[in-house]
Coordinates of C-alpha atoms in Angstrom, one line a residue:
X1 CA -9.7 6.9 -14.4
X2 CA -9.0 10.6 -14.0
X3 CA -12.5 11.4 -12.6
X4 CA -12.2 8.5 -10.2
X5 CA -8.8 9.7 -9.0
X6 CA -10.2 13.2 -8.4
X7 CA -13.1 11.9 -6.5
X8 CA -10.8 9.7 -4.4
X9 CA -8.8 12.8 -3.5
X10 CA -11.9 14.6 -2.5
X11 CA -12.9 11.6 -0.3
X12 CA -9.5 11.7 1.4
X13 CA -9.9 15.4 2.0
X14 CA -13.0 14.6 4.0
X15 CA -10.9 12.8 6.6
X16 CA -9.7 16.2 8.0
X17 CA -12.2 18.0 10.3
X18 CA -11.9 21.5 8.8
X19 CA -15.4 22.9 9.1
X20 CA -17.1 20.6 11.6
X21 CA -18.0 21.8 15.1
X22 CA -16.0 19.8 17.7
X23 CA -17.0 19.3 21.3
X24 CA -13.7 19.0 23.2
X25 CA -12.8 17.5 26.6
X26 CA -15.9 15.5 27.5
X27 CA -15.9 12.0 29.0
X28 CA -18.4 9.4 27.8
X29 CA -20.0 9.2 31.2
X30 CA -20.9 12.9 30.9
X31 CA -22.5 12.6 27.4
X32 CA -23.7 9.0 27.5
X33 CA -27.3 10.1 27.0
X34 CA -26.7 11.5 23.5
X35 CA -23.5 9.8 22.4
X36 CA -22.4 6.6 20.7
X37 CA -20.7 4.2 23.2
X38 CA -17.0 4.0 22.2
X39 CA -16.9 0.4 23.5
X40 CA -19.3 -0.8 20.8
X41 CA -17.0 0.3 18.1
X42 CA -14.5 -2.5 18.9
X43 CA -11.8 -2.5 21.6
X44 CA -8.1 -3.0 21.8
X45 CA -6.7 -5.8 23.9
X46 CA -4.3 -5.0 26.7
X47 CA -1.5 -6.7 24.9
X48 CA -2.0 -4.3 22.0
X49 CA -2.1 -1.3 24.2
X50 CA 1.1 -2.3 26.0
X51 CA 3.0 -3.0 22.8
X52 CA 5.5 -0.3 21.5
X53 CA 3.9 -0.4 18.0
X54 CA 0.6 0.8 19.4
X55 CA -0.4 4.2 18.2
X56 CA -3.4 4.8 20.4
X57 CA -4.0 6.1 23.9
X58 CA -5.9 3.8 26.4
X59 CA -9.3 5.2 27.3
X60 CA -12.4 4.3 29.3
X61 CA -15.7 6.0 30.1
X62 CA -13.9 8.5 32.3
X63 CA -11.4 9.6 29.6
X64 CA -12.0 13.1 28.2
X65 CA -12.0 13.1 24.5
X66 CA -13.3 15.1 21.5
X67 CA -16.6 14.5 19.9
X68 CA -18.4 15.5 16.7
X69 CA -22.1 15.5 15.8
X70 CA -23.9 13.0 13.6
X71 CA -27.5 11.9 13.2
X72 CA -29.1 8.5 13.5
X73 CA -30.6 7.3 10.2
X74 CA -33.4 5.4 12.1
X75 CA -35.0 8.3 14.0
X76 CA -32.9 11.3 12.9
X77 CA -31.7 12.0 16.5
X78 CA -28.5 13.9 16.9
X79 CA -25.7 11.8 18.4
X80 CA -22.1 12.5 19.4
X81 CA -19.4 10.3 17.8
X82 CA -15.7 10.1 18.9
X83 CA -14.0 12.7 16.7
X84 CA -11.0 10.5 15.8
X85 CA -13.4 7.7 14.7
X86 CA -15.5 10.0 12.6
X87 CA -12.4 11.6 11.0
X88 CA -9.5 9.3 10.4
X89 CA -7.1 12.2 9.8
X90 CA -8.0 13.8 13.1
X91 CA -4.5 13.8 14.6
X92 CA -3.6 16.7 12.3
X93 CA -5.0 19.7 14.2
X94 CA -5.8 21.8 11.1
X95 CA -8.4 24.5 11.5
X96 CA -9.6 27.5 9.6
X97 CA -8.0 30.8 10.4
X98 CA -9.7 34.2 10.0
X99 CA -9.0 34.2 6.3
X100 CA -10.7 30.8 5.9
X101 CA -7.3 29.2 5.2
X102 CA -6.1 26.0 6.9
X103 CA -3.9 26.7 9.9
X104 CA -1.9 24.2 12.0
X105 CA -3.1 23.7 15.5
X106 CA -0.9 24.2 18.6
X107 CA -0.3 20.5 19.1
X108 CA -1.2 17.1 17.7
X109 CA -4.4 15.5 19.0
X110 CA -4.4 12.2 20.8
X111 CA -5.5 9.0 19.2
X112 CA -8.1 6.9 21.0
X113 CA -9.0 5.1 17.7
X114 CA -6.7 4.5 14.9
X115 CA -8.9 4.5 11.9
X116 CA -8.7 4.2 8.1
X117 CA -10.8 5.6 5.2
X118 CA -13.1 2.6 5.4
X119 CA -16.6 3.8 5.4
X120 CA -15.8 7.2 3.9
X121 CA -17.6 7.9 0.6
X122 CA -18.4 10.7 -1.8
X123 CA -21.7 11.3 -3.6
X124 CA -23.7 13.9 -5.5
X125 CA -25.6 14.5 -2.2
X126 CA -25.4 13.4 1.4
X127 CA -27.8 10.5 1.0
X128 CA -25.9 9.1 -2.0
X129 CA -22.6 9.4 -0.1
X130 CA -24.2 7.6 2.9
X131 CA -25.4 4.8 0.6
X132 CA -21.9 4.2 -0.8
X133 CA -20.6 4.3 2.7
X134 CA -22.9 1.5 3.9
X135 CA -22.0 -0.6 0.9
X136 CA -18.3 -0.3 1.7
X137 CA -18.8 -1.1 5.4
X138 CA -20.7 -4.2 4.4
X139 CA -17.9 -5.2 2.0
X140 CA -15.2 -4.9 4.6
X141 CA -17.3 -6.6 7.3
X142 CA -18.0 -9.6 5.1
X143 CA -14.5 -9.9 3.8
X144 CA -12.9 -9.8 7.3
X145 CA -15.4 -12.2 8.8
X146 CA -14.8 -14.7 6.0
X147 CA -11.0 -14.3 6.5
X148 CA -11.2 -14.9 10.2
X149 CA -13.6 -17.9 9.8
X150 CA -11.2 -19.6 7.4
X151 CA -13.9 -21.8 5.9
X152 CA -14.5 -22.8 2.2
X153 CA -16.8 -20.3 0.4
X154 CA -19.0 -20.7 -2.6
X155 CA -17.4 -19.6 -5.9
X156 CA -18.6 -18.2 -9.1
X157 CA -17.3 -20.1 -12.2
X158 CA -15.7 -17.9 -14.8
X159 CA -18.1 -19.3 -17.4
X160 CA -20.9 -17.4 -15.8
X161 CA -19.1 -14.0 -16.2
X162 CA -20.4 -12.3 -19.3
X163 CA -19.0 -8.8 -18.8
X164 CA -16.3 -8.3 -21.4
X165 CA -14.2 -6.0 -19.1
X166 CA -14.2 -8.6 -16.3
X167 CA -13.3 -11.4 -18.7
X168 CA -10.4 -9.3 -20.1
X169 CA -9.1 -8.6 -16.6
X170 CA -9.3 -12.3 -15.7
X171 CA -7.3 -13.2 -18.8
X172 CA -4.7 -10.5 -17.8
X173 CA -4.3 -11.9 -14.3
X174 CA -4.1 -15.5 -15.7
X175 CA -1.4 -14.4 -18.2
X176 CA 0.7 -13.3 -15.3
X177 CA 0.6 -16.8 -13.8
X178 CA -2.2 -16.5 -11.3
X179 CA -5.4 -18.4 -11.0
X180 CA -8.5 -16.3 -10.3
X181 CA -11.2 -17.3 -7.8
X182 CA -14.4 -15.4 -7.5
X183 CA -15.7 -16.1 -3.9
X184 CA -19.1 -15.3 -2.6
X185 CA -18.4 -13.5 0.7
X186 CA -22.0 -12.2 1.6
X187 CA -23.0 -13.2 5.1
X188 CA -25.7 -11.8 7.4
X189 CA -25.8 -8.3 5.7
X190 CA -27.7 -9.4 2.5
X191 CA -25.7 -7.2 0.1
X192 CA -23.7 -8.5 -2.9
X193 CA -20.0 -8.9 -1.8
X194 CA -17.4 -10.7 -3.8
X195 CA -13.9 -11.7 -2.7
X196 CA -11.4 -12.0 -5.7
X197 CA -8.5 -14.3 -4.7
X198 CA -5.5 -14.6 -7.1
X199 CA -3.2 -17.6 -6.4
X200 CA 0.2 -17.8 -8.1
X201 CA 0.4 -21.1 -9.9
X202 CA 3.9 -20.6 -11.4
X203 CA 6.1 -19.3 -8.6
X204 CA 5.9 -19.6 -4.8
X205 CA 6.4 -15.9 -4.4
X206 CA 4.3 -13.7 -4.5
X207 CA 1.8 -16.3 -3.3
X208 CA -1.6 -14.6 -3.3
X209 CA -3.4 -11.3 -3.8
X210 CA -6.9 -10.4 -2.6
X211 CA -9.5 -7.8 -3.0
X212 CA -13.2 -7.4 -2.3
X213 CA -16.0 -5.5 -4.0
X214 CA -19.6 -4.7 -3.3
X215 CA -22.5 -2.9 -5.0
X216 CA -26.1 -3.1 -6.0
X217 CA -25.0 -4.7 -9.3
X218 CA -23.0 -7.9 -8.7
X219 CA -21.3 -7.5 -12.0
X220 CA -20.0 -4.0 -11.0
X221 CA -18.8 -5.5 -7.7
X222 CA -16.8 -8.2 -9.5
X223 CA -15.4 -5.7 -11.9
X224 CA -14.2 -3.4 -9.2
X225 CA -12.5 -6.2 -7.2
X226 CA -10.9 -7.6 -10.4
X227 CA -9.5 -4.1 -11.2
X228 CA -7.7 -3.9 -7.9
X229 CA -6.3 -7.4 -8.2
X230 CA -5.1 -6.7 -11.7
X231 CA -3.3 -3.7 -10.4
X232 CA -1.6 -5.7 -7.7
X233 CA -0.6 -8.5 -10.1
X234 CA 0.8 -6.3 -12.8
X235 CA 2.7 -3.8 -10.6
X236 CA 6.3 -4.8 -9.9
X237 CA 6.9 -6.4 -6.5
X238 CA 9.2 -3.9 -4.7
X239 CA 10.0 -6.2 -1.8
X240 CA 11.9 -9.4 -1.3
X241 CA 10.8 -12.6 0.4
X242 CA 13.7 -12.2 2.9
X243 CA 12.4 -8.8 3.9
X244 CA 8.9 -10.0 4.7
X245 CA 9.5 -13.4 6.3
X246 CA 10.1 -12.0 9.8
X247 CA 6.4 -11.1 9.9
X248 CA 5.5 -14.7 10.1
X249 CA 7.4 -15.2 13.3
X250 CA 6.6 -11.7 14.7
X251 CA 3.2 -10.4 13.4
X252 CA 3.8 -7.1 15.3
X253 CA 5.9 -6.2 12.3
X254 CA 2.7 -5.7 10.3
X255 CA 2.1 -2.1 10.8
X256 CA 0.9 -0.5 7.6
X257 CA -1.5 -1.3 4.8
X258 CA 1.4 -2.3 2.5
X259 CA 2.5 -4.8 5.2
X260 CA -0.7 -6.7 4.9
X261 CA -0.2 -7.0 1.1
X262 CA 3.4 -8.1 1.6
X263 CA 2.4 -10.6 4.3
X264 CA -0.1 -12.3 2.0
X265 CA 2.5 -12.6 -0.7
X266 CA 4.6 -15.1 1.4
X267 CA 4.4 -18.8 0.6
X268 CA 4.0 -19.5 4.3
X269 CA 0.6 -17.7 4.2
X270 CA -0.7 -19.3 1.0
X271 CA -2.7 -22.0 2.9
X272 CA -4.2 -19.3 5.1
X273 CA -5.9 -17.8 2.0
X274 CA -6.5 -21.0 0.0
X275 CA -8.4 -22.6 2.9
X276 CA -11.4 -20.6 1.6
X277 CA -11.4 -22.6 -1.7
X278 CA -13.2 -25.8 -2.3
X279 CA -16.8 -24.6 -1.8
X280 CA -19.7 -25.3 -4.1
X281 CA -20.0 -23.6 -7.5
X282 CA -22.9 -21.2 -7.9
X283 CA -23.9 -19.1 -10.9
X284 CA -23.9 -15.4 -10.7
X285 CA -27.6 -15.2 -10.7
X286 CA -27.9 -17.8 -8.0
X287 CA -25.3 -16.2 -5.8
X288 CA -27.1 -12.8 -5.7
X289 CA -30.7 -13.5 -6.7
X290 CA -32.7 -10.5 -7.7
X291 CA -29.9 -7.9 -7.7
X292 CA -29.8 -5.1 -8.8
X293 CA -33.5 -5.1 -9.6
X294 CA -34.3 -5.7 -5.9
X295 CA -32.8 -2.4 -4.9
X296 CA -34.6 -0.5 -7.6
X297 CA -37.9 -2.1 -6.7
X298 CA -37.6 -1.5 -2.9
X299 CA -36.3 2.1 -3.3
X300 CA -39.0 3.3 -5.6
X301 CA -36.4 5.0 -7.8
X302 CA -35.3 7.4 -5.0
X303 CA -31.9 7.5 -3.3
X304 CA -33.6 8.1 0.1
X305 CA -35.6 5.0 -0.5
X306 CA -32.5 3.1 -1.4
X307 CA -30.7 4.3 1.7
X308 CA -33.7 3.2 3.9
X309 CA -33.7 -0.2 2.3
X310 CA -30.0 -0.8 2.8
X311 CA -30.3 0.4 6.4
X312 CA -33.0 -2.1 7.0
X313 CA -30.7 -4.9 5.8
X314 CA -28.2 -3.8 8.4
X315 CA -30.9 -3.9 11.0
X316 CA -31.8 -7.5 9.9
X317 CA -28.2 -8.5 10.7
X318 CA -28.5 -7.1 14.2
X319 CA -26.9 -3.7 13.4
X320 CA -29.8 -1.4 14.5
X321 CA -27.9 1.8 14.9
X322 CA -26.4 3.7 11.9
X323 CA -25.1 7.2 12.6
X324 CA -24.1 9.4 9.7
X325 CA -21.4 12.0 10.0
X326 CA -21.2 14.8 7.4
X327 CA -17.6 15.3 6.3
X328 CA -18.4 17.9 3.7
X329 CA -16.0 20.9 3.7
X330 CA -16.1 24.1 1.7
X331 CA -14.0 22.6 -1.0
X332 CA -16.6 19.8 -1.4
X333 CA -19.5 22.2 -1.5
X334 CA -17.7 24.3 -4.1
X335 CA -17.4 21.2 -6.3
X336 CA -21.0 20.3 -5.8
X337 CA -20.4 17.0 -3.9
X338 CA -20.8 15.7 -0.4
X339 CA -18.7 13.3 1.7
X340 CA -20.1 11.2 4.5
X341 CA -19.0 8.5 6.9
X342 CA -21.4 6.0 8.4
X343 CA -20.6 4.8 11.9
X344 CA -22.2 1.4 12.7
X345 CA -21.6 0.1 16.3
X346 CA -20.9 -3.6 16.3
X347 CA -19.6 -3.9 12.7
X348 CA -16.1 -5.4 12.1
X349 CA -13.8 -2.5 11.3
X350 CA -10.9 -2.6 8.9
X351 CA -7.8 -1.2 10.6
X352 CA -4.3 -1.7 9.3
X353 CA -1.5 -2.9 11.6
X354 CA -1.4 -5.8 14.0
X355 CA -1.5 -3.5 17.0
X356 CA -4.3 -1.3 15.6
X357 CA -7.0 -3.9 14.9
X358 CA -10.1 -3.5 17.1
X359 CA -11.6 -6.9 17.2
X360 CA -12.5 -7.3 20.9
X361 CA -16.0 -6.6 22.1
X362 CA -17.8 -7.4 18.9
X363 CA -20.6 -9.9 19.5
X364 CA -21.3 -10.5 15.8
X365 CA -17.7 -11.5 15.1
X366 CA -17.6 -13.8 18.2
X367 CA -20.8 -15.5 17.1
X368 CA -19.4 -16.0 13.5
X369 CA -16.2 -17.6 14.9
X370 CA -18.0 -19.8 17.3
X371 CA -17.4 -23.5 16.5
X372 CA -14.5 -22.7 14.1
X373 CA -11.7 -22.9 16.6
X374 CA -10.7 -19.4 15.7
X375 CA -10.5 -16.4 18.1
X376 CA -11.1 -12.8 17.3
X377 CA -7.7 -11.7 18.5
X378 CA -5.8 -9.3 16.3
X379 CA -3.6 -11.2 13.9
X380 CA -3.0 -11.3 10.2
X381 CA -2.9 -15.1 10.6
X382 CA -2.9 -17.7 13.3
X383 CA -0.3 -16.9 16.0
X384 CA 2.7 -19.3 15.8
X385 CA 3.0 -21.4 19.0
X386 CA 6.3 -22.5 20.3
X387 CA 7.2 -26.2 20.7
X388 CA 5.9 -26.3 24.2
X389 CA 2.5 -24.9 23.1
X390 CA 2.9 -21.4 24.5
X391 CA 2.6 -18.3 22.2
X392 CA 5.7 -16.2 21.6
X393 CA 6.0 -13.1 23.7
X394 CA 6.2 -9.9 21.6
X395 CA 9.5 -8.3 21.7
X396 CA 10.1 -4.6 22.1
X397 CA 11.0 -2.6 19.0
X398 CA 14.6 -1.9 20.1
X399 CA 15.2 -5.6 20.8
X400 CA 13.7 -6.7 17.5
X401 CA 16.2 -7.8 14.9
X402 CA 16.3 -5.6 11.9
X403 CA 14.7 -6.8 8.7
X404 CA 17.4 -8.7 6.6
X405 CA 19.0 -6.5 4.1
X406 CA 21.5 -7.2 1.4
X407 CA 24.2 -9.8 2.3
X408 CA 27.7 -8.5 2.7
X409 CA 30.0 -8.6 -0.3
X410 CA 29.5 -7.5 -3.9
X411 CA 28.4 -10.8 -5.1
X412 CA 25.6 -11.1 -2.4
X413 CA 24.4 -7.6 -3.1
X414 CA 24.2 -8.3 -6.8
X415 CA 22.1 -11.4 -6.2
X416 CA 19.4 -9.3 -4.4
X417 CA 19.3 -6.5 -7.0
X418 CA 16.3 -6.3 -9.3
X419 CA 16.7 -7.6 -12.8
X420 CA 16.9 -4.2 -14.3
X421 CA 19.6 -3.2 -11.9
X422 CA 21.6 -6.3 -12.9
X423 CA 21.3 -5.3 -16.6
X424 CA 22.6 -1.9 -15.8
X425 CA 25.5 -3.3 -13.8
X426 CA 26.5 -5.7 -16.6
X427 CA 26.4 -2.9 -19.2
X428 CA 28.4 -0.6 -17.0
X429 CA 31.0 -3.3 -16.6
X430 CA 31.2 -3.9 -20.3
X431 CA 31.8 -0.1 -20.7
X432 CA 34.4 0.3 -18.0
X433 CA 36.1 -3.0 -18.3
X434 CA 38.0 -2.0 -21.5
X435 CA 41.8 -1.6 -21.5
X436 CA 43.4 1.7 -20.4
X437 CA 45.1 4.0 -22.8
X438 CA 48.8 4.1 -23.0
X439 CA 49.3 7.8 -23.8
X440 CA 53.0 7.6 -24.5
X441 CA 52.6 4.8 -27.0
X442 CA 49.7 6.6 -28.6
X443 CA 51.6 9.9 -28.9
X444 CA 54.6 8.1 -30.4
X445 CA 52.5 6.3 -33.0
X446 CA 50.5 9.4 -33.8
X447 CA 47.3 7.4 -33.9
X448 CA 44.0 9.2 -34.1
X449 CA 42.2 6.7 -31.9
X450 CA 43.0 5.2 -28.5
X451 CA 45.3 2.2 -28.6
X452 CA 44.8 -0.5 -26.0
X453 CA 47.5 -0.9 -23.5
X454 CA 49.1 -4.2 -22.7
X455 CA 47.0 -4.8 -19.6
X456 CA 43.6 -3.8 -18.2
X457 CA 42.8 -1.7 -15.2
X458 CA 43.3 -3.7 -12.1
X459 CA 46.2 -5.6 -13.5
X460 CA 49.4 -6.2 -11.5
X461 CA 51.7 -3.2 -11.6
X462 CA 53.8 -3.1 -14.8
X463 CA 56.5 -0.4 -14.8
X464 CA 56.7 -0.8 -18.6
X465 CA 53.2 0.4 -19.0
X466 CA 54.5 3.9 -19.4
X467 CA 52.7 5.9 -16.7
X468 CA 54.4 4.4 -13.6
X469 CA 51.2 4.9 -11.5
X470 CA 49.9 2.6 -8.7
X471 CA 48.4 -0.7 -9.6
X472 CA 45.0 -0.6 -11.2
X473 CA 45.3 2.9 -12.6
X474 CA 45.7 4.2 -16.1
X475 CA 46.8 7.5 -17.5
X476 CA 44.1 10.1 -18.3
X477 CA 44.9 13.6 -19.6
X478 CA 43.6 16.0 -17.1
X479 CA 44.6 19.4 -18.5
X480 CA 45.3 21.2 -21.7
X481 CA 48.1 20.0 -24.0
X482 CA 51.5 21.2 -22.8
X483 CA 55.0 20.3 -24.0
X484 CA 56.9 18.1 -21.7
X485 CA 59.4 15.3 -21.6
X486 CA 57.0 13.0 -23.5
X487 CA 55.0 15.7 -25.1
X488 CA 52.2 15.4 -22.6
X489 CA 51.4 16.4 -19.1
X490 CA 49.3 13.5 -17.7
X491 CA 47.6 13.0 -14.4
X492 CA 46.7 9.7 -12.8
X493 CA 43.3 8.9 -11.6
X494 CA 41.9 5.6 -10.3
X495 CA 39.0 4.4 -12.5
X496 CA 35.6 4.4 -10.9
X497 CA 32.8 2.2 -12.2
X498 CA 30.1 4.4 -13.7
X499 CA 31.9 7.6 -12.8
X500 CA 33.2 10.3 -15.1
X501 CA 36.8 9.0 -15.0
X502 CA 35.8 5.4 -15.8
X503 CA 36.4 5.9 -19.6
X504 CA 39.6 7.4 -21.1
X505 CA 39.1 10.9 -22.2
X506 CA 39.5 11.9 -25.8
X507 CA 42.8 13.5 -26.5
X508 CA 42.8 17.1 -27.8
X509 CA 43.9 16.0 -31.2
X510 CA 40.9 13.8 -31.5
X511 CA 38.3 16.5 -30.7
X512 CA 36.2 17.4 -33.7
X513 CA 37.1 20.8 -35.2
X514 CA 34.6 23.5 -34.4
X515 CA 33.7 26.2 -37.0
X516 CA 36.3 29.0 -36.8
X517 CA 38.7 27.0 -34.7
X518 CA 41.2 26.1 -37.5
X519 CA 42.9 29.5 -37.5
X520 CA 43.4 29.4 -33.8
X521 CA 45.1 26.0 -34.0
X522 CA 47.5 27.3 -36.7
X523 CA 48.2 30.5 -34.7
X524 CA 49.0 28.4 -31.6
X525 CA 51.3 26.1 -33.6
X526 CA 53.2 29.1 -35.0

C-alpha cells in the first residue's frame, strides 16, 4: 500500500500547473480554430450559477480565460484546453521563481470549471499514464450514467469470483452486516466497468456504500472496487443521521466529496441505489468476454498500441476527440514517472457538489436518459417536489437552517456521543463520584488512608461536615502542612469532573518517603 500512496501523492501533485506554459487572457472566439470548445465539456445551469454555493464564474465564448496546450491523440494536432479544466488545482497561482522553487502568485485565479482529479493518472511514461486516464474516465462515465438512469443492471454472482483476495474482502464486508452486489456497469464504451454496491442488511443507517472499478483485467477491476468499499464499511462513521438528513430536503447542502458518501448512507436514499438491483445474473466471463486477452491481442504487446485501441473504443461510442495534457513536473521527471490527463469532450464528468456538477449540454447523457423519465439536471437524487407538484426553491446560505447539532441538556448531549465517549464519561463519573474527604475526622483518627465523609459531593449543605464550605464542595489540602486550629490549613475547591481537583489529594503524611528524606522530616519535627 505504501507505493500506491506515494504514486497517488505524485498524481495529486500533477494538478498544480508548475512547469506548463500558460496562455492567459484569451477568449474562445479568438482561439476557436485551435482550441477545445468549453461548451462540449459540460455546462452549468443558470440555477447553479445563481446559487450561493456555486464556486465558478459564469463564462461564454467572449470570456477571457487561461489556456494550456495538449495534443489530439487522433492526429497529433496541438490544441488549447481551458487551464482550470486541465489542472484541477489551478486556483492556486503557484509558479516557479528564479531559484526553481514554488512561489505564490499575486492573486487567486478564477474558476470557470470546478474539477476533480478524475482523469488524472500516473505511469512509467506518458502513453501509459494516458491509458490509465482513459480507463478512469470510462469508469466514471459508466457509473454516473447508470446512476442517473436508475435501471436494473446485470450482476455477477459471488460464486463466479475465484480471486482469493476478492473473496476475502467480500466476506469482510458481509461480516459487517452488508450484502455485496457486483453490478456490470459497462455501457457504450466497451471497457470492463464494475459497480460494487454494499447494502446494509442489519441497520437502516448507514444504508449503502458504492464504488466503481475498471481495467483491462475484470478481476483487477472488481478487486479495486471491493477494496474501496471495504475501507468505507470498516471505517467508523463520523457523522450522525440527524446531521445529514437536511440534504434530502435541500440537495444544495451536498458540496464536498464526503457529502456524497454521507448522503448515500441515509435510509431515505437506499431505494435510489437499490433500484439498480434485480437484473439478470451473468458469469464473469460472460460479462466481459475476451478480456484481458483482447487488449493484449489488439495492442500487439505495446503500450502505444493499447492506447490506440482504447481510443478507438471511445470513438465507437461517439467520443471522437481525445486530447492529452501532460501534467509532468520536475518532481515527476526526477522520479522517472509521467502524469497525464485526458480531456474528452462529451463524456460525463465526475464533479463533487450539487452546484458544481456539469451535466447540461451532454448529448450522450441525454440520449441515455431518454425514455427513463429522468433528467440530466444536477442532483444527487431526484428533487423532492412539494405537495402542489412544484419543486422547492433553493434557499440562500444565510437563510438556511444550521445542521442539527447536539440537543440541549447534558442527557441529550450524552445520547449523541459516540460509544467510546460514553465509556469514558461513565468511567470518569465512577472516578469522581466517590465521597469527599473529611480532613478533620481523618486528622483526628490518624488514619493513613482517606476516610469517606458522611455525604458525597453535591449533597445538601451539612454544617457538621467539618469544612463549612458551600454546598457541593469538599475540603482539599492546597498547600504545605502548617499548624492551625485543627492542625491543617485547608482550602476549598469545587470538584470538576475530569479535572485535577476532581479527586482528593493525598495528604503529606501519605506520600511515599523518598530516599534521603527521612532526616529532613525529623529535623523539621524537632
